[in-house]
Each structure stands twice: as C-alpha cells, then as structure tokens.
CSV table of C-alpha atoms in Angstrom, one decimal:
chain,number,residue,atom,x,y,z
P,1,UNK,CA,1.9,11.7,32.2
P,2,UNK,CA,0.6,11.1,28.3
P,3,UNK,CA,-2.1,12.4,28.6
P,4,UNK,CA,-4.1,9.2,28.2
P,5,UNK,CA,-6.9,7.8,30.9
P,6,UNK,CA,-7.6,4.6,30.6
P,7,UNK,CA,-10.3,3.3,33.2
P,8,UNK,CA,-10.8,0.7,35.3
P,9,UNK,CA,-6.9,0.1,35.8
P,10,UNK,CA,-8.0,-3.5,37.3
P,11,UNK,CA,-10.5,-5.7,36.7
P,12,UNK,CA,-11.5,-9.2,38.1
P,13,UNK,CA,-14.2,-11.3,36.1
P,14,UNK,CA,-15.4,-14.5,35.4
P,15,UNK,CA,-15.7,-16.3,32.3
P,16,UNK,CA,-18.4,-15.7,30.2
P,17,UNK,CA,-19.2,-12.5,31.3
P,18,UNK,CA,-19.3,-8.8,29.4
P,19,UNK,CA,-16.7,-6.1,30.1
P,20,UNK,CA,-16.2,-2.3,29.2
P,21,UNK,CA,-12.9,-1.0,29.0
P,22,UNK,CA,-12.9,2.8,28.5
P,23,UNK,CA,-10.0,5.2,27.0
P,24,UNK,CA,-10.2,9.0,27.2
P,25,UNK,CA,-7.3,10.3,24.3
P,26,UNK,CA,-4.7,13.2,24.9
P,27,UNK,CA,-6.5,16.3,23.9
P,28,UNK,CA,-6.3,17.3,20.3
P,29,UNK,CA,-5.3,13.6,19.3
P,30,UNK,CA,-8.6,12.6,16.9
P,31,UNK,CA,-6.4,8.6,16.5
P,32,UNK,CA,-7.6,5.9,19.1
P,33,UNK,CA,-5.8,2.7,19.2
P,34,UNK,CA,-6.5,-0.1,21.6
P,35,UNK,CA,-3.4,-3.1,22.5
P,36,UNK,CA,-3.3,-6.6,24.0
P,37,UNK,CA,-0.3,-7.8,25.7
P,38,UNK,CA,-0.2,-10.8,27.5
P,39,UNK,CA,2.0,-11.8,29.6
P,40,UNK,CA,5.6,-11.8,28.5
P,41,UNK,CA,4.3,-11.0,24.7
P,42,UNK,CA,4.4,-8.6,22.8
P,43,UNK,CA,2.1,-5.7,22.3
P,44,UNK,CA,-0.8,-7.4,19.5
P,45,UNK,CA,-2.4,-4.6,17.6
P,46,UNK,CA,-6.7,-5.0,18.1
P,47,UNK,CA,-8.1,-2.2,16.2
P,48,UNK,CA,-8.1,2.0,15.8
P,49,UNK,CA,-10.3,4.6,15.4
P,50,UNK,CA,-9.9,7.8,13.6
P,51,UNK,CA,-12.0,10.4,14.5
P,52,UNK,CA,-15.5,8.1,15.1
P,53,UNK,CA,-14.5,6.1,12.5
P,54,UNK,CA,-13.0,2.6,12.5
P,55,UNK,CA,-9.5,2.9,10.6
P,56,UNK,CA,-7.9,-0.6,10.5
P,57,UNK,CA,-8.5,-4.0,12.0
P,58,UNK,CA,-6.0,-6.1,13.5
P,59,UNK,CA,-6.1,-9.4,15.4
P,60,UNK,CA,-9.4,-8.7,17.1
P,61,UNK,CA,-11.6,-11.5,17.7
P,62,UNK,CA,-15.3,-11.6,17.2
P,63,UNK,CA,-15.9,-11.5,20.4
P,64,UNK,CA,-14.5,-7.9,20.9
P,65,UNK,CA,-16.3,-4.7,19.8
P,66,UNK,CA,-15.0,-1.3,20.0
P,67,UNK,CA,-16.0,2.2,19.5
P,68,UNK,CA,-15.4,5.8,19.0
P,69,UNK,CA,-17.5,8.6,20.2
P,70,UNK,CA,-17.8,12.3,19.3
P,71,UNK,CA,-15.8,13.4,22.2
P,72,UNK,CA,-12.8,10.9,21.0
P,73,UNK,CA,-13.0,8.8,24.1
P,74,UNK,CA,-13.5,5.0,22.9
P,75,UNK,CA,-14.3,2.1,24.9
P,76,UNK,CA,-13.7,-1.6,24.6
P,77,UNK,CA,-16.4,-4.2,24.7
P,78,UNK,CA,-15.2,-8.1,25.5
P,79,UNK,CA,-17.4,-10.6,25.7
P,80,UNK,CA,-17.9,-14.4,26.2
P,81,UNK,CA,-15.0,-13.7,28.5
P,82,UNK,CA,-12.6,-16.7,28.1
P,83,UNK,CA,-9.3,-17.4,30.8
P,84,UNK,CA,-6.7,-16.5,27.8
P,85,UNK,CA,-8.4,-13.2,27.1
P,86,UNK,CA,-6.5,-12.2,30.5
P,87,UNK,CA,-4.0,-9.7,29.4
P,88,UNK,CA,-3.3,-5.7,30.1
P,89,UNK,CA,-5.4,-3.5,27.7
P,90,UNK,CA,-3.7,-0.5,26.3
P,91,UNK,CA,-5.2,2.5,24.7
P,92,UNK,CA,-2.9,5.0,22.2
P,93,UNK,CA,-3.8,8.0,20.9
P,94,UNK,CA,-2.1,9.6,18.1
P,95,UNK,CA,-2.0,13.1,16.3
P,96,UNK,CA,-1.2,11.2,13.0
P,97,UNK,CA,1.2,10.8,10.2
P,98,UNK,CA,4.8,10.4,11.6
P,99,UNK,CA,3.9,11.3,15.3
P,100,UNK,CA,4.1,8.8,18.3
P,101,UNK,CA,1.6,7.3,20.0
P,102,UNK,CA,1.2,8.0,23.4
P,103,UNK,CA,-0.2,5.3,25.5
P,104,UNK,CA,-2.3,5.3,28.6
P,105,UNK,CA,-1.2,2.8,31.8
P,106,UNK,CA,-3.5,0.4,30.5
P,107,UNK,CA,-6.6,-2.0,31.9
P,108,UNK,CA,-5.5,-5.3,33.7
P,109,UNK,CA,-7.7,-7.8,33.1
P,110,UNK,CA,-8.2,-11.3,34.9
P,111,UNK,CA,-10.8,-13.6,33.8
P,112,UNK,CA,-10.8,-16.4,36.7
A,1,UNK,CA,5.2,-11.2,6.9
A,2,UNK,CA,6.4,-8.1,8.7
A,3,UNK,CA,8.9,-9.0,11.6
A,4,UNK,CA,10.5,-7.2,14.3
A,5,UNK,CA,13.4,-9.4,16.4
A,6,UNK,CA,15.0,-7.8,19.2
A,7,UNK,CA,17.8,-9.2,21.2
A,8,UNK,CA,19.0,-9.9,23.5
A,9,UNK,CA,15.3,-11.2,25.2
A,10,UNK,CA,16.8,-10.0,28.7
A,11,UNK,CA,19.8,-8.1,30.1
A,12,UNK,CA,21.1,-7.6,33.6
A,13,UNK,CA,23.9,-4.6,33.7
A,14,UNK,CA,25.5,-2.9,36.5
A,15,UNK,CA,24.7,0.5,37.4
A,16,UNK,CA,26.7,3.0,35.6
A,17,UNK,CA,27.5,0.8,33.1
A,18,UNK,CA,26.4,0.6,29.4
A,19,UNK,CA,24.6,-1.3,27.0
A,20,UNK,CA,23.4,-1.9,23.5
A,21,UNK,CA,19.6,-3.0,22.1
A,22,UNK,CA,19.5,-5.0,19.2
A,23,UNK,CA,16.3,-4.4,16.6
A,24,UNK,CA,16.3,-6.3,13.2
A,25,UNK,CA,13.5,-6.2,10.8
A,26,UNK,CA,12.0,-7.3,7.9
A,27,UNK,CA,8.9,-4.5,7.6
A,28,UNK,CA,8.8,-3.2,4.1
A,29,UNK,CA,8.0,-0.5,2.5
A,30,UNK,CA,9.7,1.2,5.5
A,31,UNK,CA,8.6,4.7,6.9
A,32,UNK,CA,10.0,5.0,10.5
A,33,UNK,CA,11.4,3.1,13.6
A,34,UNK,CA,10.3,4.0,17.1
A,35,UNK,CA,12.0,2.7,20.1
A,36,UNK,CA,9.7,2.9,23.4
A,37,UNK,CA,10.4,2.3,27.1
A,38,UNK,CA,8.1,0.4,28.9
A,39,UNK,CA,8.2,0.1,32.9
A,40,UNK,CA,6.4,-2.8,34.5
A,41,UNK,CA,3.1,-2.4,34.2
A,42,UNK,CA,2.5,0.9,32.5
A,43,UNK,CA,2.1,2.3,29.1
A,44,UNK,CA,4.8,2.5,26.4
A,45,UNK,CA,7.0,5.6,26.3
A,46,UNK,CA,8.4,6.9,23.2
A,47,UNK,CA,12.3,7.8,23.3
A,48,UNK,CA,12.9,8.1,19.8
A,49,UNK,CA,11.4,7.9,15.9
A,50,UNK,CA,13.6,8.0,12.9
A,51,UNK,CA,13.1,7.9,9.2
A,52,UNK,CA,14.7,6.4,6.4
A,53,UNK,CA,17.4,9.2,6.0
A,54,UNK,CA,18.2,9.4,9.7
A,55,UNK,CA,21.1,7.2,11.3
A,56,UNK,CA,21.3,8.5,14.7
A,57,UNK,CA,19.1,9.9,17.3
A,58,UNK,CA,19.5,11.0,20.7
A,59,UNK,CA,17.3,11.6,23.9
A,60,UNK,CA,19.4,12.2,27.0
A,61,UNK,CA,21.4,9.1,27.4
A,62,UNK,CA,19.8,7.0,24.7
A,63,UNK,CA,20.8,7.2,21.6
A,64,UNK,CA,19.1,5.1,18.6
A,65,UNK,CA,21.1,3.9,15.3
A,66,UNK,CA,19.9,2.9,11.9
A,67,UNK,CA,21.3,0.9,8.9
A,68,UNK,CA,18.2,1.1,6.8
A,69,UNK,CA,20.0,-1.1,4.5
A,70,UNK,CA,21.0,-3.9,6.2
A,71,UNK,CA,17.5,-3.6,8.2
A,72,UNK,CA,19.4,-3.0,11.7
A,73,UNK,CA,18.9,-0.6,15.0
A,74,UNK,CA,20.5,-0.5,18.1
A,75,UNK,CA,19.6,1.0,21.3
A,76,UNK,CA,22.3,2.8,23.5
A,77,UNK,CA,22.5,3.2,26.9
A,78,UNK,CA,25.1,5.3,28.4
A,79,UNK,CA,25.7,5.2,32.3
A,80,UNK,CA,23.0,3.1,33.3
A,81,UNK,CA,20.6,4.2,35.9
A,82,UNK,CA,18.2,2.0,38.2
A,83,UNK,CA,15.4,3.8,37.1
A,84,UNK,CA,16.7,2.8,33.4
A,85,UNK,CA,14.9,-1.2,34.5
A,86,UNK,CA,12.8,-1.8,32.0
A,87,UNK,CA,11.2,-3.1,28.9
A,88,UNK,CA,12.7,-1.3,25.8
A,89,UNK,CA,10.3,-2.1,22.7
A,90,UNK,CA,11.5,-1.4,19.0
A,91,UNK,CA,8.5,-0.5,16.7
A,92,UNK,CA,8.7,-0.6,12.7
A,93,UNK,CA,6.1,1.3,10.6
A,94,UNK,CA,5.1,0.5,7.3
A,95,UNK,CA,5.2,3.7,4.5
A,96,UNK,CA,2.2,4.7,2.9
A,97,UNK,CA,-0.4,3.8,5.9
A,98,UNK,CA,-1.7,5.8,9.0
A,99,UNK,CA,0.0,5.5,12.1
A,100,UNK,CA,-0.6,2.9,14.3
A,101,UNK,CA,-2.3,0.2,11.8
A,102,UNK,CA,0.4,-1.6,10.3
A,103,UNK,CA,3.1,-0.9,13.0
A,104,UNK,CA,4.6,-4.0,13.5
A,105,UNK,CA,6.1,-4.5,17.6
A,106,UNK,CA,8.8,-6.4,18.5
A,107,UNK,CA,8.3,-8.3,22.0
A,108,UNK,CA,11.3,-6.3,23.7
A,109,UNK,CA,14.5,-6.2,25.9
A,110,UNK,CA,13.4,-6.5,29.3
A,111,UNK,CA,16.8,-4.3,30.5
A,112,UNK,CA,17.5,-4.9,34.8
A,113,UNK,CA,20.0,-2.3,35.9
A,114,UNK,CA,21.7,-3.4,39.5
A,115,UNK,CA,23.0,-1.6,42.1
C-alpha cells in the first residue's frame, strides 16, 4: 500500500460531460502530482502541486483544471469530455528532492 | 528533447530464469534514475533511484546498473518469479528542478514470466 487514495477507481462518462477525480497524498508528503497513461503509453506528466500551490505544468490541456487544498488532497477537473481523454489517471505524492514518488492505483476513465 | 528508450518493448521468460532491462537516455543535466514496477492496472512502484556517482543498486532480486557516461541502465532480474509479470518503467530526472516536474518516463518493458 503507498499510502496514496485515489477515488473513484472507475468511471464511465459521456462525452461532453464534467468529471472530478480526487487524490488523498501519503501523510506528510506536501508534493501532488497527477499522470495520464493511455493505453499502451507511457506515463504523460499533467501537472503538480506543492503544498496548495501549482509547481510545474506539463502536457495538460485547457480543458483540465486541477487543485490543491489545505489538507494536501487534490482533485482533477476534466471537462468537455472527449473519447481520447479515456486513459488511467494517476496521482503521486512526493516528500521532495531526491525521494520517490509513490503513486496511488489510479482513476480509469472511459468516455463512451 | 529529453528521451528515455527502453528495450526490449516486451519479454516473455521462463520461470526461474533471468533477465536484463535495457534504459537509454538523453536527459540532461542528469540528477537520478528510478526504475518502477508497474502491475496491470495499478500504480507505479519504486524498486530503485540512483545518482550520478552510483553504478549499482540492489532491492531483493533486482539489481539496477548505471554508465552515466555512456547514458545507459539495465534492469536485472535474477530467478524470475510469476508474480515478477509486469511493466518495469525506467524514469530519468533532470538536476536542478523539484521532483516529479521534469522527470522524463520511458514507456516500459512489459516483462511476462511463464510457468
């Protein structure tokens, strides 16, 4: 177990719609980092969070949101759902510096 | 551009038997190179980190090389397990910035370990 929750683990939508992925980090971690990985690819950075604040951007589309709270959990707004945003959603948390990242089991998502 | 290759893309070994992960990267200014396990389906796992001055690491049966200078890491496996099926990720990070933002993922050995 790392220590990270990451909640739904499935979810079915259509496109267009609005969805909330939420990630709870391992206790003491203050780093928040949210994946894409489609299938067969690679894990695509989207974005992290360092203690409430927003750290670094990666390939994140305008169409995605994200935040940190004060309690460190983070969630993951998508909207205008399209079919190739189907993918597994994976929160990390980190300690920092040289440390690993531990992730959660990640969100399926399937936009039909 | 930062790169991670791995090879081969897939593997299919016998149990008991061993095996070797091939990283190569272009990332640069180097800090560290993590290797992570990932079963189907679930989160990445770390098995091991190691920094420019370090050319071997071991965790149990897996044991991670470096040649910083020619760029290189493998990924051994000794004595193969079924529950050793899975994806094995290597992940390069770039000195100087926070962890996690400019690590650069390769796309993985998806390792199948038969009985």
């Amino acid at each position: 177990d790392s220590g990270v929750t990451q909640t739904p683990k499935h979810l079915i939508t259509a496109t267009g719609q609005r969805v909330t992925l939420r990630c709870s980090p391992r206790s003491g971690d203050l780093s928040v980092y949210w994946y894409q990985q489609s299938l067969d690819q690679g894990l695509q950075f989207l974005i992290q969070y360092y203690n409430g604040e927003e750290r670094a951007k990666g390939n994140i589309l305008e169409r995605f949101s994200a935040q940190q709270f004060p309690d460190l959990h983070s969630e993951l707004n998508l909207s205008s759902l399209e079919l190739g945003d189907s993918a597994l959603y994976f929160c990390a948390s980190s300690a920092g510096g040289g440390s690993p990242l531990h992730f959660g089991n990640g969100t399926r998502l399937t936009v039909t | 551009k930062n790169q991670v290759e791995q090879s081969p893309q897939s593997l299919i070994i016998l149990e008991g038997k061993n095996c070797t992960l091939q990283c190569n990267y272009t990332v640069s200014p180097f800090s560290n190179l993590r290797w992570y396990k990932q079963d189907t389906g679930r989160g990445p796992v770390s098995l091991t980190i190691m920094t420019f001055s370090e050319n071997t690491k071991s965790n149990g049966r897996y044991t991670a090389t470096l040649d910083a200078d020619t760029k290189q890491s493998s990924l051994h496996i000794t004595a193969s397990q079924l529950s050793d099926s899975a994806s094995y990720i290597c992940v390069v990070s770039a000195k100087g910035v926070s962890s996690g933002d400019k690590l650069t993922f390769g796309t993985g050995t998806r390792l199948a370990v038969r009985p």
